[in-house]
mmCIF file with all atom_site columns, C-alpha atoms in Angstrom:
data_model
loop_
_atom_site.group_PDB
_atom_site.id
_atom_site.type_symbol
_atom_site.label_atom_id
_atom_site.label_alt_id
_atom_site.label_comp_id
_atom_site.label_asym_id
_atom_site.label_entity_id
_atom_site.label_seq_id
_atom_site.pdbx_PDB_ins_code
_atom_site.Cartn_x
_atom_site.Cartn_y
_atom_site.Cartn_z
_atom_site.occupancy
_atom_site.B_iso_or_equiv
_atom_site.pdbx_formal_charge
_atom_site.auth_seq_id
_atom_site.auth_comp_id
_atom_site.auth_asym_id
_atom_site.auth_atom_id
_atom_site.pdbx_PDB_model_num
ATOM 1   C CA . MET O 1 1   ? 299.245 130.380 103.972 1.00 85.00 ? 1   MET O CA 1
ATOM 2   C CA . ALA O 1 2   ? 301.350 133.383 102.882 1.00 85.00 ? 2   ALA O CA 1
ATOM 3   C CA . SER O 1 3   ? 299.612 136.773 103.191 1.00 90.00 ? 3   SER O CA 1
ATOM 4   C CA . ALA O 1 4   ? 298.985 138.937 100.285 1.00 91.00 ? 4   ALA O CA 1
ATOM 5   C CA . ASP O 1 5   ? 301.580 141.436 101.455 1.00 92.00 ? 5   ASP O CA 1
ATOM 6   C CA . GLN O 1 6   ? 304.235 138.668 101.413 1.00 92.00 ? 6   GLN O CA 1
ATOM 7   C CA . LEU O 1 7   ? 303.222 137.397 97.841  1.00 94.00 ? 7   LEU O CA 1
ATOM 8   C CA . ILE O 1 8   ? 303.170 140.927 96.283  1.00 93.00 ? 8   ILE O CA 1
ATOM 9   C CA . ASN O 1 9   ? 306.641 141.633 97.957  1.00 92.00 ? 9   ASN O CA 1
ATOM 10  C CA . ALA O 1 10  ? 307.950 138.290 96.323  1.00 94.00 ? 10  ALA O CA 1
ATOM 11  C CA . PHE O 1 11  ? 306.613 139.184 93.015  1.00 95.00 ? 11  PHE O CA 1
ATOM 12  C CA . THR O 1 12  ? 307.831 142.796 93.141  1.00 93.00 ? 12  THR O CA 1
ATOM 13  C CA . THR O 1 13  ? 311.283 141.773 94.026  1.00 92.00 ? 13  THR O CA 1
ATOM 14  C CA . LEU O 1 14  ? 311.667 139.118 91.586  1.00 94.00 ? 14  LEU O CA 1
ATOM 15  C CA . ILE O 1 15  ? 310.167 141.144 88.718  1.00 92.00 ? 15  ILE O CA 1
ATOM 16  C CA . VAL O 1 16  ? 312.596 143.842 89.393  1.00 90.00 ? 16  VAL O CA 1
ATOM 17  C CA . THR O 1 17  ? 315.602 141.734 89.712  1.00 90.00 ? 17  THR O CA 1
ATOM 18  C CA . ILE O 1 18  ? 314.645 139.776 86.470  1.00 90.00 ? 18  ILE O CA 1
ATOM 19  C CA . ASP O 1 19  ? 313.857 143.135 84.770  1.00 87.00 ? 19  ASP O CA 1
ATOM 20  C CA . PRO O 1 20  ? 311.899 141.884 81.635  1.00 88.00 ? 20  PRO O CA 1
ATOM 21  C CA . PRO O 1 21  ? 311.645 145.337 79.918  1.00 83.00 ? 21  PRO O CA 1
ATOM 22  C CA . GLY O 1 22  ? 315.377 145.657 80.142  1.00 81.00 ? 22  GLY O CA 1
ATOM 23  C CA . LEU O 1 23  ? 315.863 142.121 78.573  1.00 85.00 ? 23  LEU O CA 1
ATOM 24  C CA . ALA O 1 24  ? 313.783 143.174 75.677  1.00 84.00 ? 24  ALA O CA 1
ATOM 25  C CA . PRO O 1 25  ? 316.419 144.914 73.623  1.00 82.00 ? 25  PRO O CA 1
ATOM 26  C CA . ILE O 1 26  ? 319.039 142.273 74.593  1.00 81.00 ? 26  ILE O CA 1
ATOM 27  C CA . PHE O 1 27  ? 316.750 139.493 73.475  1.00 88.00 ? 27  PHE O CA 1
ATOM 28  C CA . LEU O 1 28  ? 316.410 141.316 70.081  1.00 83.00 ? 28  LEU O CA 1
ATOM 29  C CA . GLY O 1 29  ? 320.102 141.413 69.681  1.00 75.00 ? 29  GLY O CA 1
ATOM 30  C CA . LEU O 1 30  ? 320.470 137.854 70.738  1.00 78.00 ? 30  LEU O CA 1
ATOM 31  C CA . THR O 1 31  ? 317.926 136.572 68.035  1.00 81.00 ? 31  THR O CA 1
ATOM 32  C CA . THR O 1 32  ? 318.804 138.981 64.946  1.00 72.00 ? 32  THR O CA 1
ATOM 33  C CA . GLY O 1 33  ? 318.091 137.137 61.875  1.00 75.00 ? 33  GLY O CA 1
ATOM 34  C CA . MET O 1 34  ? 315.639 134.801 63.404  1.00 81.00 ? 34  MET O CA 1
ATOM 35  C CA . SER O 1 35  ? 312.080 134.343 62.315  1.00 82.00 ? 35  SER O CA 1
ATOM 36  C CA . ARG O 1 36  ? 309.082 134.986 64.829  1.00 86.00 ? 36  ARG O CA 1
ATOM 37  C CA . ALA O 1 37  ? 308.610 131.495 65.214  1.00 87.00 ? 37  ALA O CA 1
ATOM 38  C CA . GLN O 1 38  ? 312.195 130.780 66.119  1.00 86.00 ? 38  GLN O CA 1
ATOM 39  C CA . ARG O 1 39  ? 312.246 133.804 68.616  1.00 88.00 ? 39  ARG O CA 1
ATOM 40  C CA . THR O 1 40  ? 309.095 132.398 70.250  1.00 91.00 ? 40  THR O CA 1
ATOM 41  C CA . GLN O 1 41  ? 310.956 128.813 70.700  1.00 90.00 ? 41  GLN O CA 1
ATOM 42  C CA . VAL O 1 42  ? 314.051 130.613 72.303  1.00 91.00 ? 42  VAL O CA 1
ATOM 43  C CA . ALA O 1 43  ? 311.943 132.777 74.546  1.00 94.00 ? 43  ALA O CA 1
ATOM 44  C CA . LEU O 1 44  ? 309.877 129.621 75.677  1.00 94.00 ? 44  LEU O CA 1
ATOM 45  C CA . ARG O 1 45  ? 312.829 127.358 76.136  1.00 93.00 ? 45  ARG O CA 1
ATOM 46  C CA . GLY O 1 46  ? 314.759 130.176 78.076  1.00 94.00 ? 46  GLY O CA 1
ATOM 47  C CA . SER O 1 47  ? 311.868 131.234 80.333  1.00 96.00 ? 47  SER O CA 1
ATOM 48  C CA . THR O 1 48  ? 311.362 127.437 81.058  1.00 95.00 ? 48  THR O CA 1
ATOM 49  C CA . ILE O 1 49  ? 314.842 126.809 82.046  1.00 95.00 ? 49  ILE O CA 1
ATOM 50  C CA . ALA O 1 50  ? 315.043 129.801 84.284  1.00 96.00 ? 50  ALA O CA 1
ATOM 51  C CA . PHE O 1 51  ? 311.765 128.742 86.024  1.00 97.00 ? 51  PHE O CA 1
ATOM 52  C CA . ILE O 1 52  ? 313.348 125.384 86.627  1.00 97.00 ? 52  ILE O CA 1
ATOM 53  C CA . ILE O 1 53  ? 316.487 126.979 88.067  1.00 95.00 ? 53  ILE O CA 1
ATOM 54  C CA . LEU O 1 54  ? 314.697 129.333 90.335  1.00 96.00 ? 54  LEU O CA 1
ATOM 55  C CA . ALA O 1 55  ? 312.251 126.835 91.639  1.00 97.00 ? 55  ALA O CA 1
ATOM 56  C CA . VAL O 1 56  ? 315.069 124.403 92.541  1.00 95.00 ? 56  VAL O CA 1
ATOM 57  C CA . PHE O 1 57  ? 316.830 127.320 94.457  1.00 93.00 ? 57  PHE O CA 1
ATOM 58  C CA . ALA O 1 58  ? 313.382 128.231 96.235  1.00 95.00 ? 58  ALA O CA 1
ATOM 59  C CA . LEU O 1 59  ? 312.976 124.527 97.214  1.00 94.00 ? 59  LEU O CA 1
ATOM 60  C CA . PHE O 1 60  ? 316.555 123.531 98.462  1.00 93.00 ? 60  PHE O CA 1
ATOM 61  C CA . GLY O 1 61  ? 318.631 126.736 98.582  1.00 89.00 ? 61  GLY O CA 1
ATOM 62  C CA . ALA O 1 62  ? 317.928 127.014 102.377 1.00 83.00 ? 62  ALA O CA 1
ATOM 63  C CA . SER O 1 63  ? 319.077 123.350 102.708 1.00 87.00 ? 63  SER O CA 1
ATOM 64  C CA . VAL O 1 64  ? 322.371 124.105 100.848 1.00 86.00 ? 64  VAL O CA 1
ATOM 65  C CA . LEU O 1 65  ? 322.930 126.923 103.200 1.00 84.00 ? 65  LEU O CA 1
ATOM 66  C CA . GLY O 1 66  ? 322.425 124.842 106.098 1.00 84.00 ? 66  GLY O CA 1
ATOM 67  C CA . VAL O 1 67  ? 324.914 122.245 105.109 1.00 89.00 ? 67  VAL O CA 1
ATOM 68  C CA . LEU O 1 68  ? 327.349 124.903 104.414 1.00 87.00 ? 68  LEU O CA 1
ATOM 69  C CA . GLY O 1 69  ? 326.694 126.318 107.788 1.00 88.00 ? 69  GLY O CA 1
ATOM 70  C CA . ILE O 1 70  ? 325.421 129.711 106.683 1.00 83.00 ? 70  ILE O CA 1
ATOM 71  C CA . SER O 1 71  ? 322.506 131.128 108.698 1.00 82.00 ? 71  SER O CA 1
ATOM 72  C CA . ILE O 1 72  ? 319.609 132.681 106.828 1.00 77.00 ? 72  ILE O CA 1
ATOM 73  C CA . GLY O 1 73  ? 320.293 135.963 108.558 1.00 83.00 ? 73  GLY O CA 1
ATOM 74  C CA . ALA O 1 74  ? 323.862 136.032 107.209 1.00 84.00 ? 74  ALA O CA 1
ATOM 75  C CA . PHE O 1 75  ? 322.452 135.139 103.734 1.00 82.00 ? 75  PHE O CA 1
ATOM 76  C CA . ARG O 1 76  ? 319.976 137.908 103.875 1.00 82.00 ? 76  ARG O CA 1
ATOM 77  C CA . ILE O 1 77  ? 322.602 140.289 104.639 1.00 88.00 ? 77  ILE O CA 1
ATOM 78  C CA . ALA O 1 78  ? 324.700 139.223 101.727 1.00 86.00 ? 78  ALA O CA 1
ATOM 79  C CA . GLY O 1 79  ? 322.029 138.822 99.475  1.00 81.00 ? 79  GLY O CA 1
ATOM 80  C CA . GLY O 1 80  ? 320.590 142.225 100.461 1.00 84.00 ? 80  GLY O CA 1
ATOM 81  C CA . LEU O 1 81  ? 324.065 143.654 99.668  1.00 89.00 ? 81  LEU O CA 1
ATOM 82  C CA . LEU O 1 82  ? 324.232 142.102 96.222  1.00 84.00 ? 82  LEU O CA 1
ATOM 83  C CA . LEU O 1 83  ? 320.704 143.182 95.370  1.00 78.00 ? 83  LEU O CA 1
ATOM 84  C CA . PHE O 1 84  ? 321.653 146.755 96.587  1.00 87.00 ? 84  PHE O CA 1
ATOM 85  C CA . TRP O 1 85  ? 324.683 146.721 94.060  1.00 87.00 ? 85  TRP O CA 1
ATOM 86  C CA . ILE O 1 86  ? 322.283 145.506 91.209  1.00 80.00 ? 86  ILE O CA 1
ATOM 87  C CA . ALA O 1 87  ? 319.956 148.447 92.144  1.00 82.00 ? 87  ALA O CA 1
ATOM 88  C CA . PHE O 1 88  ? 322.964 150.780 92.128  1.00 86.00 ? 88  PHE O CA 1
ATOM 89  C CA . GLU O 1 89  ? 323.790 149.518 88.582  1.00 81.00 ? 89  GLU O CA 1
ATOM 90  C CA . MET O 1 90  ? 320.291 150.157 87.312  1.00 77.00 ? 90  MET O CA 1
ATOM 91  C CA . VAL O 1 91  ? 320.028 153.591 88.660  1.00 83.00 ? 91  VAL O CA 1
ATOM 92  C CA . PHE O 1 92  ? 323.376 154.429 87.261  1.00 83.00 ? 92  PHE O CA 1
ATOM 93  C CA . GLU O 1 93  ? 322.793 152.756 83.863  1.00 72.00 ? 93  GLU O CA 1
ATOM 94  C CA . ARG O 1 94  ? 325.571 150.255 84.336  1.00 70.00 ? 94  ARG O CA 1
ATOM 95  C CA . ARG O 1 95  ? 323.723 146.759 84.380  1.00 61.00 ? 95  ARG O CA 1
ATOM 96  C CA . GLN O 1 96  ? 322.462 147.123 80.758  1.00 60.00 ? 96  GLN O CA 1
ATOM 97  C CA . GLU O 1 97  ? 325.910 147.825 79.499  1.00 63.00 ? 97  GLU O CA 1
ATOM 98  C CA . ARG O 1 98  ? 327.335 144.731 81.271  1.00 61.00 ? 98  ARG O CA 1
ATOM 99  C CA . LYS O 1 99  ? 324.447 142.474 80.037  1.00 62.00 ? 99  LYS O CA 1
ATOM 100 C CA . GLU O 1 100 ? 325.005 143.450 76.514  1.00 62.00 ? 100 GLU O CA 1
ATOM 101 C CA . LYS O 1 101 ? 328.707 142.828 76.671  1.00 61.00 ? 101 LYS O CA 1
ATOM 102 C CA . ALA O 1 102 ? 327.847 139.361 78.059  1.00 57.00 ? 102 ALA O CA 1
ATOM 103 C CA . THR O 1 103 ? 325.549 138.991 75.190  1.00 58.00 ? 103 THR O CA 1
ATOM 104 C CA . GLU O 1 104 ? 327.973 140.012 72.496  1.00 56.00 ? 104 GLU O CA 1
ATOM 105 C CA . ALA O 1 105 ? 330.605 137.414 74.031  1.00 50.00 ? 105 ALA O CA 1
ATOM 106 C CA . ALA O 1 106 ? 328.069 134.686 74.038  1.00 49.00 ? 106 ALA O CA 1
ATOM 107 C CA . VAL O 1 107 ? 326.959 134.772 70.547  1.00 46.00 ? 107 VAL O CA 1
ATOM 108 C CA . THR O 1 108 ? 330.040 134.684 69.185  1.00 42.00 ? 108 THR O CA 1
ATOM 109 C CA . LYS O 1 109 ? 331.131 131.515 71.256  1.00 40.00 ? 109 LYS O CA 1
ATOM 110 C CA . ASP O 1 110 ? 327.903 129.543 71.307  1.00 48.00 ? 110 ASP O CA 1
ATOM 111 C CA . HIS O 1 111 ? 325.766 128.119 68.685  1.00 46.00 ? 111 HIS O CA 1
ATOM 112 C CA . ILE O 1 112 ? 322.606 130.039 67.991  1.00 54.00 ? 112 ILE O CA 1
ATOM 113 C CA . GLU O 1 113 ? 320.385 127.102 69.043  1.00 58.00 ? 113 GLU O CA 1
ATOM 114 C CA . ASN O 1 114 ? 321.817 127.168 72.286  1.00 79.00 ? 114 ASN O CA 1
ATOM 115 C CA . ILE O 1 115 ? 321.348 130.853 73.394  1.00 83.00 ? 115 ILE O CA 1
ATOM 116 C CA . ALA O 1 116 ? 318.198 129.865 75.205  1.00 88.00 ? 116 ALA O CA 1
ATOM 117 C CA . VAL O 1 117 ? 320.271 128.323 77.750  1.00 88.00 ? 117 VAL O CA 1
ATOM 118 C CA . PHE O 1 118 ? 323.232 130.503 77.753  1.00 81.00 ? 118 PHE O CA 1
ATOM 119 C CA . PRO O 1 119 ? 323.113 133.626 78.057  1.00 79.00 ? 119 PRO O CA 1
ATOM 120 C CA . LEU O 1 120 ? 319.259 133.814 77.999  1.00 88.00 ? 120 LEU O CA 1
ATOM 121 C CA . ALA O 1 121 ? 318.106 131.604 80.922  1.00 91.00 ? 121 ALA O CA 1
ATOM 122 C CA . LEU O 1 122 ? 321.506 131.897 82.824  1.00 85.00 ? 122 LEU O CA 1
ATOM 123 C CA . PRO O 1 123 ? 322.586 134.542 83.648  1.00 78.00 ? 123 PRO O CA 1
ATOM 124 C CA . LEU O 1 124 ? 320.405 137.090 81.900  1.00 86.00 ? 124 LEU O CA 1
ATOM 125 C CA . ILE O 1 125 ? 317.010 136.016 83.319  1.00 92.00 ? 125 ILE O CA 1
ATOM 126 C CA . ALA O 1 126 ? 317.912 133.629 86.474  1.00 91.00 ? 126 ALA O CA 1
ATOM 127 C CA . GLY O 1 127 ? 321.069 135.707 87.214  1.00 82.00 ? 127 GLY O CA 1
ATOM 128 C CA . PRO O 1 128 ? 322.771 136.020 90.579  1.00 78.00 ? 128 PRO O CA 1
ATOM 129 C CA . GLY O 1 129 ? 320.367 138.781 91.838  1.00 83.00 ? 129 GLY O CA 1
ATOM 130 C CA . ALA O 1 130 ? 317.304 136.545 90.981  1.00 91.00 ? 130 ALA O CA 1
ATOM 131 C CA . ILE O 1 131 ? 318.765 133.452 92.604  1.00 90.00 ? 131 ILE O CA 1
ATOM 132 C CA . SER O 1 132 ? 319.716 135.327 95.587  1.00 88.00 ? 132 SER O CA 1
ATOM 133 C CA . ALA O 1 133 ? 316.299 136.917 95.932  1.00 91.00 ? 133 ALA O CA 1
ATOM 134 C CA . THR O 1 134 ? 314.665 133.600 95.454  1.00 94.00 ? 134 THR O CA 1
ATOM 135 C CA . ILE O 1 135 ? 316.650 132.006 98.170  1.00 92.00 ? 135 ILE O CA 1
ATOM 136 C CA . LEU O 1 136 ? 315.873 134.882 100.636 1.00 90.00 ? 136 LEU O CA 1
ATOM 137 C CA . LEU O 1 137 ? 312.229 135.012 99.861  1.00 93.00 ? 137 LEU O CA 1
ATOM 138 C CA . ALA O 1 138 ? 311.879 131.382 100.357 1.00 93.00 ? 138 ALA O CA 1
ATOM 139 C CA . GLY O 1 139 ? 313.418 131.513 103.667 1.00 87.00 ? 139 GLY O CA 1
ATOM 140 C CA . THR O 1 140 ? 310.714 133.860 104.813 1.00 88.00 ? 140 THR O CA 1
ATOM 141 C CA . LEU O 1 141 ? 307.981 131.182 103.572 1.00 89.00 ? 141 LEU O CA 1
ATOM 142 C CA . PRO O 1 142 ? 308.877 127.936 105.329 1.00 84.00 ? 142 PRO O CA 1
ATOM 143 C CA . THR O 1 143 ? 305.720 125.872 105.165 1.00 90.00 ? 143 THR O CA 1
ATOM 144 C CA . SER O 1 144 ? 304.878 123.583 102.149 1.00 92.00 ? 144 SER O CA 1
ATOM 145 C CA . VAL O 1 145 ? 301.670 125.520 101.116 1.00 94.00 ? 145 VAL O CA 1
ATOM 146 C CA . GLU O 1 146 ? 303.755 128.862 101.262 1.00 94.00 ? 146 GLU O CA 1
ATOM 147 C CA . LYS O 1 147 ? 306.486 127.281 99.156  1.00 94.00 ? 147 LYS O CA 1
ATOM 148 C CA . ALA O 1 148 ? 303.951 126.092 96.567  1.00 95.00 ? 148 ALA O CA 1
ATOM 149 C CA . GLN O 1 149 ? 302.335 129.619 96.533  1.00 96.00 ? 149 GLN O CA 1
ATOM 150 C CA . PHE O 1 150 ? 306.001 131.128 96.040  1.00 96.00 ? 150 PHE O CA 1
ATOM 151 C CA . ILE O 1 151 ? 306.430 128.658 93.110  1.00 97.00 ? 151 ILE O CA 1
ATOM 152 C CA . ALA O 1 152 ? 303.468 129.962 91.603  1.00 97.00 ? 152 ALA O CA 1
ATOM 153 C CA . VAL O 1 153 ? 304.791 133.505 92.126  1.00 97.00 ? 153 VAL O CA 1
ATOM 154 C CA . ILE O 1 154 ? 307.836 132.352 90.163  1.00 97.00 ? 154 ILE O CA 1
ATOM 155 C CA . ALA O 1 155 ? 305.869 130.878 87.517  1.00 97.00 ? 155 ALA O CA 1
ATOM 156 C CA . ALA O 1 156 ? 304.009 134.143 87.115  1.00 97.00 ? 156 ALA O CA 1
ATOM 157 C CA . ASN O 1 157 ? 307.059 136.139 86.871  1.00 96.00 ? 157 ASN O CA 1
ATOM 158 C CA . LEU O 1 158 ? 308.517 133.870 84.267  1.00 97.00 ? 158 LEU O CA 1
ATOM 159 C CA . LEU O 1 159 ? 305.254 133.839 82.404  1.00 97.00 ? 159 LEU O CA 1
ATOM 160 C CA . LEU O 1 160 ? 305.292 137.603 82.176  1.00 95.00 ? 160 LEU O CA 1
ATOM 161 C CA . THR O 1 161 ? 308.982 137.521 81.186  1.00 96.00 ? 161 THR O CA 1
ATOM 162 C CA . PHE O 1 162 ? 308.083 135.248 78.281  1.00 96.00 ? 162 PHE O CA 1
ATOM 163 C CA . LEU O 1 163 ? 305.169 137.434 77.153  1.00 95.00 ? 163 LEU O CA 1
ATOM 164 C CA . MET O 1 164 ? 307.682 140.661 77.198  1.00 93.00 ? 164 MET O CA 1
ATOM 165 C CA . LEU O 1 165 ? 310.130 138.790 75.163  1.00 94.00 ? 165 LEU O CA 1
ATOM 166 C CA . LEU O 1 166 ? 307.308 137.720 72.620  1.00 93.00 ? 166 LEU O CA 1
ATOM 167 C CA . ILE O 1 167 ? 306.422 141.418 72.228  1.00 92.00 ? 167 ILE O CA 1
ATOM 168 C CA . ALA O 1 168 ? 310.316 142.610 72.667  1.00 88.00 ? 168 ALA O CA 1
ATOM 169 C CA . ASP O 1 169 ? 310.172 144.458 69.334  1.00 84.00 ? 169 ASP O CA 1
ATOM 170 C CA . ARG O 1 170 ? 307.148 146.451 70.017  1.00 86.00 ? 170 ARG O CA 1
ATOM 171 C CA . LEU O 1 171 ? 307.954 147.085 73.656  1.00 81.00 ? 171 LEU O CA 1
ATOM 172 C CA . ASP O 1 172 ? 311.483 148.377 72.739  1.00 78.00 ? 172 ASP O CA 1
ATOM 173 C CA . ARG O 1 173 ? 309.924 150.664 70.191  1.00 82.00 ? 173 ARG O CA 1
ATOM 174 C CA . PHE O 1 174 ? 307.222 152.000 72.629  1.00 85.00 ? 174 PHE O CA 1
ATOM 175 C CA . LEU O 1 175 ? 309.505 152.671 75.320  1.00 79.00 ? 175 LEU O CA 1
ATOM 176 C CA . GLY O 1 176 ? 312.500 154.056 73.361  1.00 82.00 ? 176 GLY O CA 1
ATOM 177 C CA . VAL O 1 177 ? 315.770 155.074 74.905  1.00 79.00 ? 177 VAL O CA 1
ATOM 178 C CA . THR O 1 178 ? 314.189 157.637 77.264  1.00 85.00 ? 178 THR O CA 1
ATOM 179 C CA . GLY O 1 179 ? 311.416 155.402 78.473  1.00 83.00 ? 179 GLY O CA 1
ATOM 180 C CA . ARG O 1 180 ? 313.698 152.505 79.037  1.00 75.00 ? 180 ARG O CA 1
ATOM 181 C CA . ALA O 1 181 ? 316.144 154.829 81.173  1.00 80.00 ? 181 ALA O CA 1
ATOM 182 C CA . ILE O 1 182 ? 313.221 156.267 83.287  1.00 85.00 ? 182 ILE O CA 1
ATOM 183 C CA . LEU O 1 183 ? 311.874 152.777 83.886  1.00 79.00 ? 183 LEU O CA 1
ATOM 184 C CA . THR O 1 184 ? 315.255 151.090 84.832  1.00 78.00 ? 184 THR O CA 1
ATOM 185 C CA . ARG O 1 185 ? 315.926 153.986 87.230  1.00 85.00 ? 185 ARG O CA 1
ATOM 186 C CA . LEU O 1 186 ? 312.604 153.813 88.880  1.00 85.00 ? 186 LEU O CA 1
ATOM 187 C CA . LEU O 1 187 ? 312.754 149.984 89.246  1.00 80.00 ? 187 LEU O CA 1
ATOM 188 C CA . GLY O 1 188 ? 316.309 150.436 90.537  1.00 81.00 ? 188 GLY O CA 1
ATOM 189 C CA . VAL O 1 189 ? 315.270 152.707 93.513  1.00 87.00 ? 189 VAL O CA 1
ATOM 190 C CA . ILE O 1 190 ? 312.374 150.174 94.349  1.00 83.00 ? 190 ILE O CA 1
ATOM 191 C CA . LEU O 1 191 ? 314.878 147.409 94.362  1.00 79.00 ? 191 LEU O CA 1
ATOM 192 C CA . ALA O 1 192 ? 317.229 149.252 96.605  1.00 87.00 ? 192 ALA O CA 1
ATOM 193 C CA . ALA O 1 193 ? 314.615 149.922 99.308  1.00 87.00 ? 193 ALA O CA 1
ATOM 194 C CA . LEU O 1 194 ? 313.852 145.978 98.942  1.00 80.00 ? 194 LEU O CA 1
ATOM 195 C CA . ALA O 1 195 ? 317.361 145.272 99.426  1.00 84.00 ? 195 ALA O CA 1
ATOM 196 C CA . VAL O 1 196 ? 317.871 147.477 102.367 1.00 89.00 ? 196 VAL O CA 1
ATOM 197 C CA . GLN O 1 197 ? 314.778 145.806 104.058 1.00 87.00 ? 197 GLN O CA 1
ATOM 198 C CA . PHE O 1 198 ? 316.565 142.412 103.566 1.00 83.00 ? 198 PHE O CA 1
ATOM 199 C CA . VAL O 1 199 ? 319.754 143.499 105.289 1.00 89.00 ? 199 VAL O CA 1
ATOM 200 C CA . VAL O 1 200 ? 317.861 145.167 108.121 1.00 90.00 ? 200 VAL O CA 1
ATOM 201 C CA . ASP O 1 201 ? 315.944 141.676 108.530 1.00 86.00 ? 201 ASP O CA 1
ATOM 202 C CA . GLY O 1 202 ? 319.002 139.724 108.304 1.00 85.00 ? 202 GLY O CA 1
ATOM 203 C CA . ALA O 1 203 ? 320.742 142.029 110.909 1.00 89.00 ? 203 ALA O CA 1
ATOM 204 C CA . LYS O 1 204 ? 317.785 141.428 113.376 1.00 88.00 ? 204 LYS O CA 1
ATOM 205 C CA . ALA O 1 205 ? 317.916 137.622 112.894 1.00 81.00 ? 205 ALA O CA 1
ATOM 206 C CA . ALA O 1 206 ? 321.832 137.575 113.356 1.00 78.00 ? 206 ALA O CA 1
ATOM 207 C CA . LEU O 1 207 ? 321.354 139.790 116.568 1.00 81.00 ? 207 LEU O CA 1
ATOM 208 C CA . ASN O 1 208 ? 318.682 137.532 117.871 1.00 79.00 ? 208 ASN O CA 1
ATOM 209 C CA . LEU O 1 209 ? 320.889 134.563 117.469 1.00 66.00 ? 209 LEU O CA 1
ATOM 210 C CA . ILE O 1 210 ? 323.809 136.213 119.331 1.00 66.00 ? 210 ILE O CA 1
ATOM 211 C CA . SER O 1 211 ? 321.564 137.212 122.102 1.00 65.00 ? 211 SER O CA 1
ATOM 212 C CA . ALA O 1 212 ? 320.209 133.582 122.297 1.00 59.00 ? 212 ALA O CA 1
ATOM 213 C CA . THR O 1 213 ? 323.586 131.884 122.320 1.00 59.00 ? 213 THR O CA 1
ATOM 214 C CA . PRO O 1 214 ? 324.463 131.046 125.692 1.00 59.00 ? 214 PRO O CA 1
ATOM 215 C CA . HIS O 1 215 ? 327.590 132.701 127.277 1.00 53.00 ? 215 HIS O CA 1
#
């Protein structure tokens, strides 16, 4: 059984990397001209697909790393550095601009019915940061029961994301430009601290492997 601290840490890491409040204005831009029912359909499909992607990485990500000969310690360091870069972008307001550019390109190229898959599910919800965080967190929860608990945490995150997308118009009006900026920076600082912890844990694991290797 995973401890409450582990589950809270997993939930916090995922919710910060997915960033539902930051997705709200982008989702509104993606679904311009749609009815409320159509928006609900897009939000539900996008959240469901993102859940499947993250659940697959939670269950099989470590196995894939093993096949590639990558230790979980090395991946923690690499993933931590990636998450730190995302945190840096959040604090300095670069991530939102990049997401909006990706959205603009996608809307012109893809049919509107497919935006739930691209770019909403991938890469806006289940992006590189969320996938990396999922593999890292799954590596700290090795047993079947803990994996099941982690899948439930992912489901809770995606349910919250879906609900945020449903009220995206009201959320965007409530937060305003200033509110979004404050929230994004605050979440960025939290993510930076979590990223550093991943790097520290990865370095410890790598050093233990080196010291345990016979010379």
